CSV table of C-alpha atoms in Angstrom, one decimal:
chain,number,residue,atom,x,y,z
A,1,UNK,CA,33.5,24.2,-13.6
A,2,UNK,CA,30.1,25.7,-14.5
A,3,UNK,CA,29.9,23.5,-17.6
A,4,UNK,CA,30.8,20.4,-15.6
A,5,UNK,CA,28.2,21.2,-12.9
A,6,UNK,CA,25.6,21.9,-15.6
A,7,UNK,CA,26.4,18.6,-17.3
A,8,UNK,CA,26.0,16.6,-14.1
A,9,UNK,CA,22.7,18.3,-13.4
A,10,UNK,CA,21.5,17.5,-16.9
A,11,UNK,CA,22.6,13.9,-16.5
A,12,UNK,CA,20.8,13.7,-13.2
A,13,UNK,CA,17.6,15.0,-14.7
A,14,UNK,CA,17.8,12.4,-17.5
A,15,UNK,CA,18.3,9.6,-15.0
A,16,UNK,CA,15.3,10.8,-13.0
A,17,UNK,CA,13.2,10.8,-16.2
A,18,UNK,CA,14.4,7.4,-17.2
A,19,UNK,CA,13.7,5.9,-13.8
A,20,UNK,CA,10.3,7.5,-13.7
A,21,UNK,CA,9.2,6.1,-17.1
A,22,UNK,CA,10.7,2.6,-16.4
A,23,UNK,CA,9.3,2.3,-12.9
A,24,UNK,CA,5.9,3.3,-14.2
A,25,UNK,CA,6.0,0.4,-16.7
A,26,UNK,CA,7.2,-2.0,-14.0
A,27,UNK,CA,4.4,-0.7,-11.6
A,28,UNK,CA,1.7,-1.1,-14.2
A,29,UNK,CA,2.7,-4.6,-15.1
A,30,UNK,CA,3.1,-5.6,-11.5
A,31,UNK,CA,-0.3,-4.2,-10.6
A,32,UNK,CA,-2.0,-6.6,-13.1
A,33,UNK,CA,-1.2,-9.2,-10.4
A,34,UNK,CA,-2.2,-6.9,-7.6
A,35,UNK,CA,-5.6,-6.1,-9.2
A,36,UNK,CA,-6.3,-9.7,-10.3
A,37,UNK,CA,-5.2,-11.7,-7.2
A,38,UNK,CA,-5.4,-9.5,-4.1
A,39,UNK,CA,-9.2,-8.7,-4.0
A,40,UNK,CA,-10.1,-12.4,-4.7
A,41,UNK,CA,-7.7,-14.3,-2.3
A,42,UNK,CA,-10.3,-14.3,0.5
A,43,UNK,CA,-13.0,-15.3,-2.0
A,44,UNK,CA,-10.6,-18.1,-3.2
A,45,UNK,CA,-10.2,-19.3,0.4
A,46,UNK,CA,-14.0,-19.4,0.8
A,47,UNK,CA,-14.2,-21.4,-2.5
A,48,UNK,CA,-11.7,-23.9,-1.0
A,49,UNK,CA,-14.0,-24.4,2.0
A,50,UNK,CA,-12.2,-22.0,4.4
A,51,UNK,CA,-13.9,-21.0,7.6
A,52,UNK,CA,-14.4,-17.5,8.9
A,53,UNK,CA,-11.2,-18.0,11.0
A,54,UNK,CA,-9.2,-19.1,7.9
A,55,UNK,CA,-10.5,-16.1,5.9
A,56,UNK,CA,-9.1,-13.9,8.8
A,57,UNK,CA,-5.8,-15.8,8.7
A,58,UNK,CA,-5.4,-14.9,5.0
A,59,UNK,CA,-4.4,-11.5,6.3
A,60,UNK,CA,-3.1,-12.4,9.7
A,61,UNK,CA,-0.5,-15.0,8.9
A,62,UNK,CA,1.4,-12.8,6.3
A,63,UNK,CA,1.1,-9.9,8.7
A,64,UNK,CA,2.7,-11.9,11.5
A,65,UNK,CA,5.5,-13.0,9.3
A,66,UNK,CA,6.0,-9.4,8.1
A,67,UNK,CA,6.2,-8.3,11.7
A,68,UNK,CA,8.9,-10.9,12.5
A,69,UNK,CA,10.9,-10.3,9.2
A,70,UNK,CA,11.1,-6.6,8.8
A,71,UNK,CA,14.1,-5.9,11.1
A,72,UNK,CA,16.1,-8.9,9.8
A,73,UNK,CA,15.2,-7.8,6.3
A,74,UNK,CA,16.5,-4.3,7.0
A,75,UNK,CA,19.8,-5.8,8.2
A,76,UNK,CA,19.9,-7.9,5.1
A,77,UNK,CA,19.3,-4.9,2.8
A,78,UNK,CA,21.9,-2.8,4.6
A,79,UNK,CA,24.5,-5.5,4.2
A,80,UNK,CA,23.5,-6.7,0.8
A,81,UNK,CA,24.8,-3.9,-1.4
A,82,UNK,CA,22.7,-3.2,-4.4
A,83,UNK,CA,19.1,-2.6,-3.5
A,84,UNK,CA,18.0,-3.0,-7.1
A,85,UNK,CA,19.5,-6.5,-7.3
A,86,UNK,CA,17.9,-7.5,-4.0
A,87,UNK,CA,14.5,-6.2,-5.3
A,88,UNK,CA,14.7,-8.1,-8.6
A,89,UNK,CA,15.8,-11.4,-7.0
A,90,UNK,CA,13.2,-11.4,-4.2
A,91,UNK,CA,10.4,-10.4,-6.6
A,92,UNK,CA,11.3,-13.4,-8.8
A,93,UNK,CA,10.9,-15.8,-5.9
A,94,UNK,CA,7.7,-14.2,-4.7
A,95,UNK,CA,6.0,-14.4,-8.2
A,96,UNK,CA,6.9,-18.0,-8.7
A,97,UNK,CA,4.6,-18.8,-5.8
A,98,UNK,CA,1.6,-17.6,-7.8
A,99,UNK,CA,1.9,-20.9,-9.7
A,100,UNK,CA,1.8,-22.8,-6.5
A,101,UNK,CA,-1.5,-21.2,-5.5
A,102,UNK,CA,-3.0,-22.4,-8.7
A,103,UNK,CA,-2.3,-26.0,-7.8
A,104,UNK,CA,-4.1,-25.8,-4.4
A,105,UNK,CA,-7.6,-26.8,-5.7
A,106,UNK,CA,-6.1,-30.1,-6.9
A,107,UNK,CA,-4.7,-31.3,-3.6
A,108,UNK,CA,-6.2,-34.6,-2.5
A,109,UNK,CA,-7.1,-33.3,1.0
A,110,UNK,CA,-10.0,-30.9,0.7
A,111,UNK,CA,-10.0,-30.1,4.4
A,112,UNK,CA,-6.4,-28.8,4.2
A,113,UNK,CA,-6.7,-26.8,1.0
A,114,UNK,CA,-7.5,-23.4,2.6
A,115,UNK,CA,-4.7,-24.0,5.2
A,116,UNK,CA,-2.2,-24.8,2.3
A,117,UNK,CA,-3.2,-21.5,0.6
A,118,UNK,CA,-2.5,-19.7,3.9
A,119,UNK,CA,0.9,-21.5,4.1
A,120,UNK,CA,1.9,-20.4,0.6
A,121,UNK,CA,0.9,-16.8,1.3
A,122,UNK,CA,3.1,-17.0,4.4
A,123,UNK,CA,6.1,-18.3,2.5
A,124,UNK,CA,5.5,-15.6,-0.2
A,125,UNK,CA,5.6,-13.0,2.5
A,126,UNK,CA,9.3,-13.6,3.2
A,127,UNK,CA,10.7,-12.4,-0.1
A,128,UNK,CA,8.0,-9.7,-0.3
A,129,UNK,CA,9.2,-8.2,3.0
A,130,UNK,CA,12.8,-8.0,1.8
A,131,UNK,CA,11.7,-6.6,-1.5
A,132,UNK,CA,9.5,-3.9,0.3
A,133,UNK,CA,12.4,-2.6,2.4
A,134,UNK,CA,14.8,-2.6,-0.5
A,135,UNK,CA,12.3,-1.1,-3.0
A,136,UNK,CA,11.1,1.7,-0.7
A,137,UNK,CA,14.7,2.7,0.2
A,138,UNK,CA,15.5,2.6,-3.5
A,139,UNK,CA,12.6,4.9,-4.4
A,140,UNK,CA,14.0,7.4,-1.8
A,141,UNK,CA,17.4,7.2,-3.4
A,142,UNK,CA,16.2,7.6,-7.0
A,143,UNK,CA,13.8,10.5,-6.6
A,144,UNK,CA,14.6,13.8,-4.7
A,145,UNK,CA,12.3,14.8,-1.8
A,146,UNK,CA,11.0,17.9,-3.5
A,147,UNK,CA,9.7,16.0,-6.5
A,148,UNK,CA,8.3,12.9,-4.8
A,149,UNK,CA,4.7,14.2,-4.3
A,150,UNK,CA,4.2,14.8,-8.0
A,151,UNK,CA,6.2,11.8,-9.3
A,152,UNK,CA,4.7,9.3,-6.8
A,153,UNK,CA,1.2,10.7,-7.5
A,154,UNK,CA,1.5,10.1,-11.2
A,155,UNK,CA,3.1,6.7,-10.7
A,156,UNK,CA,0.4,5.6,-8.3
A,157,UNK,CA,-2.3,6.9,-10.8
A,158,UNK,CA,-1.0,4.8,-13.6
A,159,UNK,CA,-0.5,1.7,-11.5
A,160,UNK,CA,-3.9,2.1,-9.8
A,161,UNK,CA,-5.6,2.4,-13.2
A,162,UNK,CA,-4.1,-0.9,-14.3
A,163,UNK,CA,-5.0,-2.6,-11.0
A,164,UNK,CA,-8.7,-1.5,-11.2
A,165,UNK,CA,-9.0,-2.7,-14.8
A,166,UNK,CA,-7.4,-6.0,-13.8
A,167,UNK,CA,-9.7,-6.4,-10.9
A,168,UNK,CA,-12.8,-5.9,-13.1
A,169,UNK,CA,-11.4,-8.3,-15.7
A,170,UNK,CA,-10.6,-10.8,-13.0
A,171,UNK,CA,-14.2,-10.7,-11.7
A,172,UNK,CA,-15.6,-11.4,-15.2
A,173,UNK,CA,-13.0,-14.1,-15.7
A,174,UNK,CA,-13.9,-15.9,-12.5
A,175,UNK,CA,-17.6,-15.9,-13.4
A,176,UNK,CA,-17.2,-16.9,-17.0
A,177,UNK,CA,-14.8,-19.8,-16.4
A,178,UNK,CA,-15.7,-22.8,-14.2
A,179,UNK,CA,-13.9,-23.5,-11.0
A,180,UNK,CA,-11.0,-24.3,-10.5
A,181,UNK,CA,-9.8,-23.5,-14.0
A,182,UNK,CA,-10.8,-19.8,-13.4
A,183,UNK,CA,-8.3,-19.4,-10.6
A,184,UNK,CA,-5.6,-21.3,-12.5
A,185,UNK,CA,-6.0,-18.8,-15.3
A,186,UNK,CA,-5.9,-15.9,-12.9
A,187,UNK,CA,-2.6,-17.0,-11.2
A,188,UNK,CA,-1.0,-17.9,-14.5
A,189,UNK,CA,-1.7,-14.4,-16.0
A,190,UNK,CA,-0.4,-12.8,-12.8
A,191,UNK,CA,2.8,-14.9,-13.0
A,192,UNK,CA,3.5,-14.0,-16.6
A,193,UNK,CA,2.9,-10.3,-16.3
A,194,UNK,CA,5.0,-10.3,-13.1
A,195,UNK,CA,7.9,-11.8,-15.0
A,196,UNK,CA,7.7,-9.2,-17.7
A,197,UNK,CA,7.6,-6.5,-15.1
A,198,UNK,CA,10.9,-7.8,-13.7
A,199,UNK,CA,12.6,-7.1,-17.0
A,200,UNK,CA,11.7,-3.4,-16.7
A,201,UNK,CA,12.6,-3.3,-13.0
A,202,UNK,CA,16.1,-4.6,-13.7
A,203,UNK,CA,16.6,-1.6,-16.2
A,204,UNK,CA,16.3,1.0,-13.5
A,205,UNK,CA,19.4,3.1,-12.8
A,206,UNK,CA,20.3,2.8,-9.1
A,207,UNK,CA,22.9,5.4,-8.7
A,208,UNK,CA,26.2,5.2,-6.8
A,209,UNK,CA,26.6,2.0,-4.9
A,210,UNK,CA,26.4,2.2,-1.1
A,211,UNK,CA,29.1,0.8,1.2
A,212,UNK,CA,28.0,-2.3,2.9
A,213,UNK,CA,27.5,-1.8,6.7
A,214,UNK,CA,29.7,-3.8,8.9
A,215,UNK,CA,28.5,-2.6,12.3
A,216,UNK,CA,26.1,-4.8,14.2
A,217,UNK,CA,23.0,-3.4,16.0
A,218,UNK,CA,20.8,-5.4,18.3
A,219,UNK,CA,17.1,-5.6,17.5
A,220,UNK,CA,16.3,-3.3,20.4
A,221,UNK,CA,18.7,-0.7,19.1
A,222,UNK,CA,17.1,-1.0,15.6
A,223,UNK,CA,13.6,-0.6,17.1
A,224,UNK,CA,14.5,2.5,19.2
A,225,UNK,CA,16.5,4.4,16.6
A,226,UNK,CA,13.7,6.0,14.5
A,227,UNK,CA,11.6,6.8,17.7
A,228,UNK,CA,14.6,8.3,19.5
A,229,UNK,CA,16.0,10.3,16.6
A,230,UNK,CA,16.7,13.9,18.0
A,231,UNK,CA,15.4,15.6,14.8
A,232,UNK,CA,12.7,13.3,13.5
A,233,UNK,CA,11.8,11.1,16.4
A,234,UNK,CA,8.7,13.0,17.8
A,235,UNK,CA,7.0,13.3,14.5
A,236,UNK,CA,7.8,9.7,13.6
A,237,UNK,CA,6.2,8.5,16.9
A,238,UNK,CA,3.0,10.4,16.4
A,239,UNK,CA,2.7,9.3,12.7
A,240,UNK,CA,3.5,5.7,13.6
A,241,UNK,CA,0.9,5.5,16.4
A,242,UNK,CA,-1.8,7.2,14.3
A,243,UNK,CA,-1.0,5.0,11.2
A,244,UNK,CA,-1.0,1.9,13.3
A,245,UNK,CA,-4.5,2.6,14.7
A,246,UNK,CA,-5.8,3.4,11.2
A,247,UNK,CA,-4.3,0.1,9.9
A,248,UNK,CA,-5.7,-1.8,12.8
A,249,UNK,CA,-9.1,-0.5,11.9
A,250,UNK,CA,-8.5,-1.4,8.3
A,251,UNK,CA,-7.4,-4.9,9.1
A,252,UNK,CA,-10.5,-5.5,11.3
A,253,UNK,CA,-12.7,-4.5,8.3
A,254,UNK,CA,-10.9,-6.3,5.5
A,255,UNK,CA,-12.0,-9.9,6.3
A,256,UNK,CA,-15.4,-8.5,7.4
A,257,UNK,CA,-15.9,-7.1,3.9
A,258,UNK,CA,-15.4,-10.4,2.2
A,259,UNK,CA,-17.7,-12.2,4.6
A,260,UNK,CA,-20.3,-9.4,4.2
A,261,UNK,CA,-20.1,-9.6,0.4
A,262,UNK,CA,-20.2,-13.4,0.0
A,263,UNK,CA,-22.1,-14.8,3.0
A,264,UNK,CA,-24.4,-11.9,4.0
A,265,UNK,CA,-25.2,-10.3,0.6
A,266,UNK,CA,-24.4,-13.2,-1.7
A,267,UNK,CA,-22.8,-11.0,-4.3
A,268,UNK,CA,-21.3,-12.5,-7.4
A,269,UNK,CA,-17.6,-12.2,-8.3
A,270,UNK,CA,-18.4,-9.7,-11.0
A,271,UNK,CA,-20.2,-7.4,-8.5
A,272,UNK,CA,-17.3,-7.7,-6.1
A,273,UNK,CA,-15.0,-6.7,-8.9
A,274,UNK,CA,-17.3,-3.8,-9.8
A,275,UNK,CA,-17.1,-2.5,-6.2
A,276,UNK,CA,-13.3,-2.6,-6.5
A,277,UNK,CA,-13.6,-0.8,-9.8
A,278,UNK,CA,-15.7,2.0,-8.3
A,279,UNK,CA,-13.1,2.7,-5.6
A,280,UNK,CA,-10.2,2.2,-8.0
A,281,UNK,CA,-11.6,4.6,-10.6
A,282,UNK,CA,-11.9,7.5,-8.2
A,283,UNK,CA,-8.5,6.6,-6.7
A,284,UNK,CA,-6.9,6.9,-10.2
A,285,UNK,CA,-8.6,10.2,-10.8
A,286,UNK,CA,-7.7,11.6,-7.4
A,287,UNK,CA,-4.0,10.9,-7.4
A,288,UNK,CA,-3.0,14.0,-9.5
A,289,UNK,CA,-5.2,16.2,-7.3
A,290,UNK,CA,-3.7,14.9,-4.1
A,291,UNK,CA,-0.2,15.3,-5.6
A,292,UNK,CA,-0.9,19.0,-6.1
A,293,UNK,CA,-2.4,19.5,-2.7
A,294,UNK,CA,0.5,17.7,-1.1
A,295,UNK,CA,3.1,19.7,-2.9
A,296,UNK,CA,1.4,23.0,-1.9
A,297,UNK,CA,-0.1,22.3,1.5
A,298,UNK,CA,2.1,19.5,2.7
A,299,UNK,CA,1.8,15.8,3.2
A,300,UNK,CA,0.3,16.2,6.7
A,301,UNK,CA,-2.8,18.0,5.4
A,302,UNK,CA,-3.5,15.3,2.9
A,303,UNK,CA,-3.0,12.6,5.5
A,304,UNK,CA,-5.4,14.3,7.9
A,305,UNK,CA,-8.1,14.8,5.3
A,306,UNK,CA,-7.8,11.2,4.3
A,307,UNK,CA,-8.0,9.7,7.8
A,308,UNK,CA,-11.0,11.9,8.7
A,309,UNK,CA,-12.8,10.3,5.8
A,310,UNK,CA,-11.6,6.8,6.7
A,311,UNK,CA,-12.9,6.8,10.2
A,312,UNK,CA,-16.7,6.6,9.6
A,313,UNK,CA,-16.5,4.5,6.4
A,314,UNK,CA,-16.9,0.9,7.8
A,315,UNK,CA,-20.0,1.9,10.0
A,316,UNK,CA,-21.6,3.5,6.9
A,317,UNK,CA,-20.8,0.5,4.7
A,318,UNK,CA,-22.7,-1.8,7.0
A,319,UNK,CA,-25.8,0.3,7.2
A,320,UNK,CA,-27.4,-0.9,3.9
A,321,UNK,CA,-26.8,-3.8,1.6
A,322,UNK,CA,-27.9,-2.2,-1.7
A,323,UNK,CA,-25.3,-2.6,-4.4
A,324,UNK,CA,-26.0,1.0,-5.5
A,325,UNK,CA,-25.4,2.3,-2.0
A,326,UNK,CA,-22.2,0.3,-1.7
A,327,UNK,CA,-20.9,1.5,-5.1
A,328,UNK,CA,-21.5,5.1,-4.1
A,329,UNK,CA,-19.6,4.6,-0.8
A,330,UNK,CA,-16.7,2.8,-2.6
A,331,UNK,CA,-16.5,5.6,-5.1
A,332,UNK,CA,-16.4,8.2,-2.3
A,333,UNK,CA,-13.7,6.4,-0.3
A,334,UNK,CA,-11.6,5.7,-3.4
A,335,UNK,CA,-11.0,9.5,-3.6
A,336,UNK,CA,-9.4,9.4,-0.1
A,337,UNK,CA,-7.6,6.1,-0.7
A,338,UNK,CA,-5.3,8.0,-3.1
A,339,UNK,CA,-4.4,10.6,-0.5
A,340,UNK,CA,-3.9,8.0,2.2
A,341,UNK,CA,-1.6,5.8,0.0
A,342,UNK,CA,0.4,8.8,-1.3
A,343,UNK,CA,1.0,10.3,2.1
A,344,UNK,CA,1.8,7.0,3.9
A,345,UNK,CA,4.8,6.6,1.6
A,346,UNK,CA,5.9,10.2,1.6
A,347,UNK,CA,5.5,10.8,5.3
A,348,UNK,CA,7.4,7.5,6.0
A,349,UNK,CA,10.3,8.7,3.9
A,350,UNK,CA,10.1,12.3,5.4
A,351,UNK,CA,10.1,11.1,9.0
A,352,UNK,CA,13.0,8.7,8.9
A,353,UNK,CA,16.7,9.7,8.9
A,354,UNK,CA,18.1,9.3,5.3
A,355,UNK,CA,21.2,7.7,6.8
A,356,UNK,CA,19.1,5.1,8.5
A,357,UNK,CA,16.3,4.8,5.9
A,358,UNK,CA,16.2,1.0,5.4
A,359,UNK,CA,15.9,0.5,9.2
A,360,UNK,CA,13.4,3.3,9.7
A,361,UNK,CA,11.2,1.9,6.9
A,362,UNK,CA,11.4,-1.6,8.4
A,363,UNK,CA,10.4,-0.4,11.9
A,364,UNK,CA,7.4,1.5,10.6
A,365,UNK,CA,6.3,-1.4,8.5
A,366,UNK,CA,6.8,-3.8,11.4
A,367,UNK,CA,4.5,-1.7,13.5
A,368,UNK,CA,1.9,-1.5,10.8
A,369,UNK,CA,2.0,-5.3,10.2
A,370,UNK,CA,1.6,-6.0,13.8
A,371,UNK,CA,-1.9,-4.6,13.4
A,372,UNK,CA,-2.4,-7.1,10.6
A,373,UNK,CA,-1.8,-9.9,13.1
A,374,UNK,CA,-4.3,-8.5,15.6
A,375,UNK,CA,-7.0,-7.3,13.3
A,376,UNK,CA,-8.2,-10.3,11.3
A,377,UNK,CA,-8.6,-12.7,14.2
A,378,UNK,CA,-10.3,-10.0,16.2
A,379,UNK,CA,-12.6,-9.5,13.2
A,380,UNK,CA,-13.3,-13.2,12.9
A,381,UNK,CA,-14.2,-13.4,16.7
A,382,UNK,CA,-16.5,-10.3,16.5
A,383,UNK,CA,-18.2,-11.5,13.3
A,384,UNK,CA,-18.8,-15.0,14.7
A,385,UNK,CA,-20.0,-13.7,18.1
A,386,UNK,CA,-21.8,-10.5,17.2
A,387,UNK,CA,-22.1,-10.2,13.4
A,388,UNK,CA,-20.5,-8.3,10.6
A,389,UNK,CA,-22.0,-4.9,11.4
A,390,UNK,CA,-20.4,-5.1,14.9
A,391,UNK,CA,-17.0,-5.7,13.3
A,392,UNK,CA,-17.6,-2.6,11.1
A,393,UNK,CA,-18.5,-0.5,14.2
A,394,UNK,CA,-15.3,-1.7,16.0
A,395,UNK,CA,-13.3,-0.7,12.9
A,396,UNK,CA,-14.7,2.8,12.9
A,397,UNK,CA,-14.0,3.3,16.6
A,398,UNK,CA,-10.3,2.2,16.2
A,399,UNK,CA,-9.9,4.4,13.1
A,400,UNK,CA,-11.4,7.4,15.0
A,401,UNK,CA,-8.8,6.8,17.7
A,402,UNK,CA,-6.0,7.1,15.1
A,403,UNK,CA,-7.5,10.5,14.0
A,404,UNK,CA,-7.6,11.7,17.6
A,405,UNK,CA,-3.9,10.9,18.2
A,406,UNK,CA,-2.8,12.8,15.1
A,407,UNK,CA,-5.0,15.8,15.7
A,408,UNK,CA,-4.1,15.9,19.5
A,409,UNK,CA,-0.4,16.0,18.7
A,410,UNK,CA,-0.9,18.8,16.2
A,411,UNK,CA,-3.3,20.7,18.4
A,412,UNK,CA,-7.0,21.1,17.5
A,413,UNK,CA,-6.6,24.9,16.9
A,414,UNK,CA,-3.5,24.4,14.7
A,415,UNK,CA,-5.2,21.6,12.8
A,416,UNK,CA,-8.3,23.7,12.1
A,417,UNK,CA,-6.1,26.7,11.1
A,418,UNK,CA,-4.1,24.5,8.8
A,419,UNK,CA,-7.2,23.1,7.1
A,420,UNK,CA,-8.7,26.5,6.7
A,421,UNK,CA,-5.5,27.9,5.3
A,422,UNK,CA,-5.5,25.1,2.7
A,423,UNK,CA,-9.2,24.8,1.8
A,424,UNK,CA,-10.6,28.3,2.2
A,425,UNK,CA,-11.9,30.0,-1.0
A,426,UNK,CA,-9.4,32.9,-0.5
A,427,UNK,CA,-6.5,30.5,-0.3
A,428,UNK,CA,-7.6,28.7,-3.4
A,429,UNK,CA,-7.9,32.0,-5.3
A,430,UNK,CA,-4.4,33.0,-4.2
A,431,UNK,CA,-3.0,29.8,-5.4
A,432,UNK,CA,-4.8,30.1,-8.8
A,433,UNK,CA,-3.4,33.7,-9.1
A,434,UNK,CA,0.1,32.5,-8.3
A,435,UNK,CA,-0.1,29.8,-10.9
A,436,UNK,CA,-1.2,32.3,-13.5
A,437,UNK,CA,1.5,34.7,-12.5
A,438,UNK,CA,4.2,32.0,-12.8
A,439,UNK,CA,2.7,30.5,-15.9
A,440,UNK,CA,2.0,27.1,-14.2
A,441,UNK,CA,-0.9,25.0,-15.4
């Protein structure tokens, strides 16, 4: 019996290591597309002749479709059997649409080109939503909870490094090659690397197949379930409200950044890429640190530190247009981007019932994407009526509200005590001593 148990444990460890290595390769190749395309989609819309409203819709339309699709996607994943097969098939469809984006500059109706780009992004959102639910649930199944902080931190570090290099390369490519050939090249590279990534994604070991669910739940029941869970419901509610306010602030700022860079400061594509590089570089370097802090102090501490840094960032960003100043701010916020991205994923998995994981993930993402519907049009209105800096100020106010919700739920005294316990010099010395005693690096 002992030998049998030991053999199963060894096999489980080998499976975790295989999935970690393979998912890292998949993530790095996939992030070539993320790094090359995502930062420049709003710039592409402006090059197509898009208005401020259309630049805002670049984010709002996919977010609206996300909001509508997440619960049906959860039902589809629950009834679809293999989460890995669902992930691979939906990614294939989504990445085919990169080629469609490259054709948009050649459409014979210039006034509709930006609208067509928005339409393609909207269609691409449908398979992406299904993939996101299946993939996040698959990650929760493949990696045990006690190891997620370290494994996800390392995985995010590798993929973020590829994304930032890709972003820098994309900025140079867009400046060196004439329009529209530059964007055709960009989308073609993203498509090819995305297809190669799929080969590695398909090699992941999913584990025992789950029985397909046959019971039917209404949309209302699906929405209520994670909020009403007797064990995890309260923490899920606080986390979801706080994260929603933070993301609303982020979605107000995102279109404002592109308008600020292109129309207010007249920055080149290379400079915009360099700003992404500054944030991305510190993000890559910070992932291992946040992984260690999260493992020792908990995901909540990392989340709290990250959102406290997020709150004032937009207002500070609009105070001065110097490229050096903007680079310094991007480098600073990149450090906290790592903590925020890491804990959003880990806290989502932590605060949903494992037996209802696909639905809990879908409800959380639906709430977050609802902010993407509201934020960009609100930003476009504020920018057109009051200017970019007013949009940045509004973003800061909304983010600060998200911080207040989270701190109030924890209690200000408890929050300060938790931060002091984690960050005080004596606590740091005790942890260093413990690591030396245990022989941990």
